[in-house]
mmCIF file of C-alpha atoms in Angstrom:
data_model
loop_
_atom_site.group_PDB
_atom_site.id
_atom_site.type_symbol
_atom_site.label_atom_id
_atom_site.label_comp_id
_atom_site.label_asym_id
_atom_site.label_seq_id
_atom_site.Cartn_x
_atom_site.Cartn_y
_atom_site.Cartn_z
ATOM 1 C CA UNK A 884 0.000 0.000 0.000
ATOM 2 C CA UNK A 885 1.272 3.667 -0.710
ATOM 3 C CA UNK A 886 2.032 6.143 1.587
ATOM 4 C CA UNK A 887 -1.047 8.783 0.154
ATOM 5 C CA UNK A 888 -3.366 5.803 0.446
ATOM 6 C CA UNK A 889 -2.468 4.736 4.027
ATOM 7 C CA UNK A 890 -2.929 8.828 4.616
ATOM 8 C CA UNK A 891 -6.222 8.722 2.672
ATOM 9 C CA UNK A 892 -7.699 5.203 4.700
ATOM 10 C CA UNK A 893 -6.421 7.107 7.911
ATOM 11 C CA UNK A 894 -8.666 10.351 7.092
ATOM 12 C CA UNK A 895 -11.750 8.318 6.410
ATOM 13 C CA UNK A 896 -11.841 6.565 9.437
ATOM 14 C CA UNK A 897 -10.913 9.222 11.806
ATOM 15 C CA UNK A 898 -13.690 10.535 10.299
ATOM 16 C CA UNK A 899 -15.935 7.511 11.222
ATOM 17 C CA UNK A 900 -14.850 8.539 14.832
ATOM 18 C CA UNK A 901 -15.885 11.762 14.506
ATOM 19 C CA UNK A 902 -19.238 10.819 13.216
ATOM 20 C CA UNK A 903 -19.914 8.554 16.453
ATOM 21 C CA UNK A 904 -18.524 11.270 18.489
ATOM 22 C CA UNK A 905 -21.331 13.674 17.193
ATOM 23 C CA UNK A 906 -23.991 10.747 17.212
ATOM 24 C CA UNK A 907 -22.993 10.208 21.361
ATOM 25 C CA UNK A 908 -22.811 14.138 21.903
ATOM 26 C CA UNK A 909 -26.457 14.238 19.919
ATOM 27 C CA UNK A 910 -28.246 11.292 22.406
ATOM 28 C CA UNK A 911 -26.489 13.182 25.484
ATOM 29 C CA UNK A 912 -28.170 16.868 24.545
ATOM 30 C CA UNK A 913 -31.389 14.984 23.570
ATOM 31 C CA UNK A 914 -31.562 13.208 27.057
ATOM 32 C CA UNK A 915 -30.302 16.444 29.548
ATOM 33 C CA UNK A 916 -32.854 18.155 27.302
ATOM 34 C CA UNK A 917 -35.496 15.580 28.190
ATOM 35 C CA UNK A 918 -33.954 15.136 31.660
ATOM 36 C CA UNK A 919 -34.379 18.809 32.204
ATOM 37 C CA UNK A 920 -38.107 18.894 30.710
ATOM 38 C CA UNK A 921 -39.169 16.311 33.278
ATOM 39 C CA UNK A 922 -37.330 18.292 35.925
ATOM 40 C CA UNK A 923 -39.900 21.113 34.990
ATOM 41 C CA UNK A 924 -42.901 19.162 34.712
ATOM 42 C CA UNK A 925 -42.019 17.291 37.886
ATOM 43 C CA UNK A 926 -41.503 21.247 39.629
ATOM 44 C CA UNK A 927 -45.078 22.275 38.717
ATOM 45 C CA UNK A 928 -47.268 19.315 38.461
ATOM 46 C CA UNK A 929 -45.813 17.844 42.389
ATOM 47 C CA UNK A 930 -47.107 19.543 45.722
ATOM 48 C CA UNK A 931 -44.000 19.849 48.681
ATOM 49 C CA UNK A 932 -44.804 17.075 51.008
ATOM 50 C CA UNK A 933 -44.585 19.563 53.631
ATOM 51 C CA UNK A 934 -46.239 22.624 54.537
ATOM 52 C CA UNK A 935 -45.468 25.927 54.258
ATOM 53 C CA UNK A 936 -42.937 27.351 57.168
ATOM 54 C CA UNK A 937 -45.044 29.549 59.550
ATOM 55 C CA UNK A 938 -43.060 32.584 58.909
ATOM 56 C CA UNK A 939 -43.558 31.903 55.077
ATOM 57 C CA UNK A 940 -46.723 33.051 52.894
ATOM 58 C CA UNK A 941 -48.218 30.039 51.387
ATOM 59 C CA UNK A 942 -48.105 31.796 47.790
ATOM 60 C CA UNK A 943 -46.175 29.856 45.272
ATOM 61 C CA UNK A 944 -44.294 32.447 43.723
ATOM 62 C CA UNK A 945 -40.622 33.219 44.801
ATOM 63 C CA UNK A 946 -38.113 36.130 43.806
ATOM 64 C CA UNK A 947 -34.602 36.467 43.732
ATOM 65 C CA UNK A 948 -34.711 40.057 45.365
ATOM 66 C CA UNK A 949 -33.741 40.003 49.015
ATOM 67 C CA UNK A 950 -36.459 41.432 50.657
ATOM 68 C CA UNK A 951 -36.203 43.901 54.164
ATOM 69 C CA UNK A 952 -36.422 41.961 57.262
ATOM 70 C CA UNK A 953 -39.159 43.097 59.794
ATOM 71 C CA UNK A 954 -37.470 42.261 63.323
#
Protein backbone atom coordinates (compact mmCIF):
# COMPACT_ATOMS: atom_id res chain seq x y z
CA UNK A 1 0.00 0.00 0.00
CA UNK A 2 1.27 3.67 -0.71
CA UNK A 3 2.03 6.14 1.59
CA UNK A 4 -1.05 8.78 0.15
CA UNK A 5 -3.37 5.80 0.45
CA UNK A 6 -2.47 4.74 4.03
CA UNK A 7 -2.93 8.83 4.62
CA UNK A 8 -6.22 8.72 2.67
CA UNK A 9 -7.70 5.20 4.70
CA UNK A 10 -6.42 7.11 7.91
CA UNK A 11 -8.67 10.35 7.09
CA UNK A 12 -11.75 8.32 6.41
CA UNK A 13 -11.84 6.56 9.44
CA UNK A 14 -10.91 9.22 11.81
CA UNK A 15 -13.69 10.53 10.30
CA UNK A 16 -15.94 7.51 11.22
CA UNK A 17 -14.85 8.54 14.83
CA UNK A 18 -15.88 11.76 14.51
CA UNK A 19 -19.24 10.82 13.22
CA UNK A 20 -19.91 8.55 16.45
CA UNK A 21 -18.52 11.27 18.49
CA UNK A 22 -21.33 13.67 17.19
CA UNK A 23 -23.99 10.75 17.21
CA UNK A 24 -22.99 10.21 21.36
CA UNK A 25 -22.81 14.14 21.90
CA UNK A 26 -26.46 14.24 19.92
CA UNK A 27 -28.25 11.29 22.41
CA UNK A 28 -26.49 13.18 25.48
CA UNK A 29 -28.17 16.87 24.54
CA UNK A 30 -31.39 14.98 23.57
CA UNK A 31 -31.56 13.21 27.06
CA UNK A 32 -30.30 16.44 29.55
CA UNK A 33 -32.85 18.15 27.30
CA UNK A 34 -35.50 15.58 28.19
CA UNK A 35 -33.95 15.14 31.66
CA UNK A 36 -34.38 18.81 32.20
CA UNK A 37 -38.11 18.89 30.71
CA UNK A 38 -39.17 16.31 33.28
CA UNK A 39 -37.33 18.29 35.93
CA UNK A 40 -39.90 21.11 34.99
CA UNK A 41 -42.90 19.16 34.71
CA UNK A 42 -42.02 17.29 37.89
CA UNK A 43 -41.50 21.25 39.63
CA UNK A 44 -45.08 22.28 38.72
CA UNK A 45 -47.27 19.31 38.46
CA UNK A 46 -45.81 17.84 42.39
CA UNK A 47 -47.11 19.54 45.72
CA UNK A 48 -44.00 19.85 48.68
CA UNK A 49 -44.80 17.07 51.01
CA UNK A 50 -44.59 19.56 53.63
CA UNK A 51 -46.24 22.62 54.54
CA UNK A 52 -45.47 25.93 54.26
CA UNK A 53 -42.94 27.35 57.17
CA UNK A 54 -45.04 29.55 59.55
CA UNK A 55 -43.06 32.58 58.91
CA UNK A 56 -43.56 31.90 55.08
CA UNK A 57 -46.72 33.05 52.89
CA UNK A 58 -48.22 30.04 51.39
CA UNK A 59 -48.10 31.80 47.79
CA UNK A 60 -46.17 29.86 45.27
CA UNK A 61 -44.29 32.45 43.72
CA UNK A 62 -40.62 33.22 44.80
CA UNK A 63 -38.11 36.13 43.81
CA UNK A 64 -34.60 36.47 43.73
CA UNK A 65 -34.71 40.06 45.36
CA UNK A 66 -33.74 40.00 49.02
CA UNK A 67 -36.46 41.43 50.66
CA UNK A 68 -36.20 43.90 54.16
CA UNK A 69 -36.42 41.96 57.26
CA UNK A 70 -39.16 43.10 59.79
CA UNK A 71 -37.47 42.26 63.32
Amino acid sequence: MTEHRAKHRMRHRARRVHAADRARRQVAAGLLAAGALAATFLTVAVEPAAPPAPDRSPAGTTSDVAQLSRD
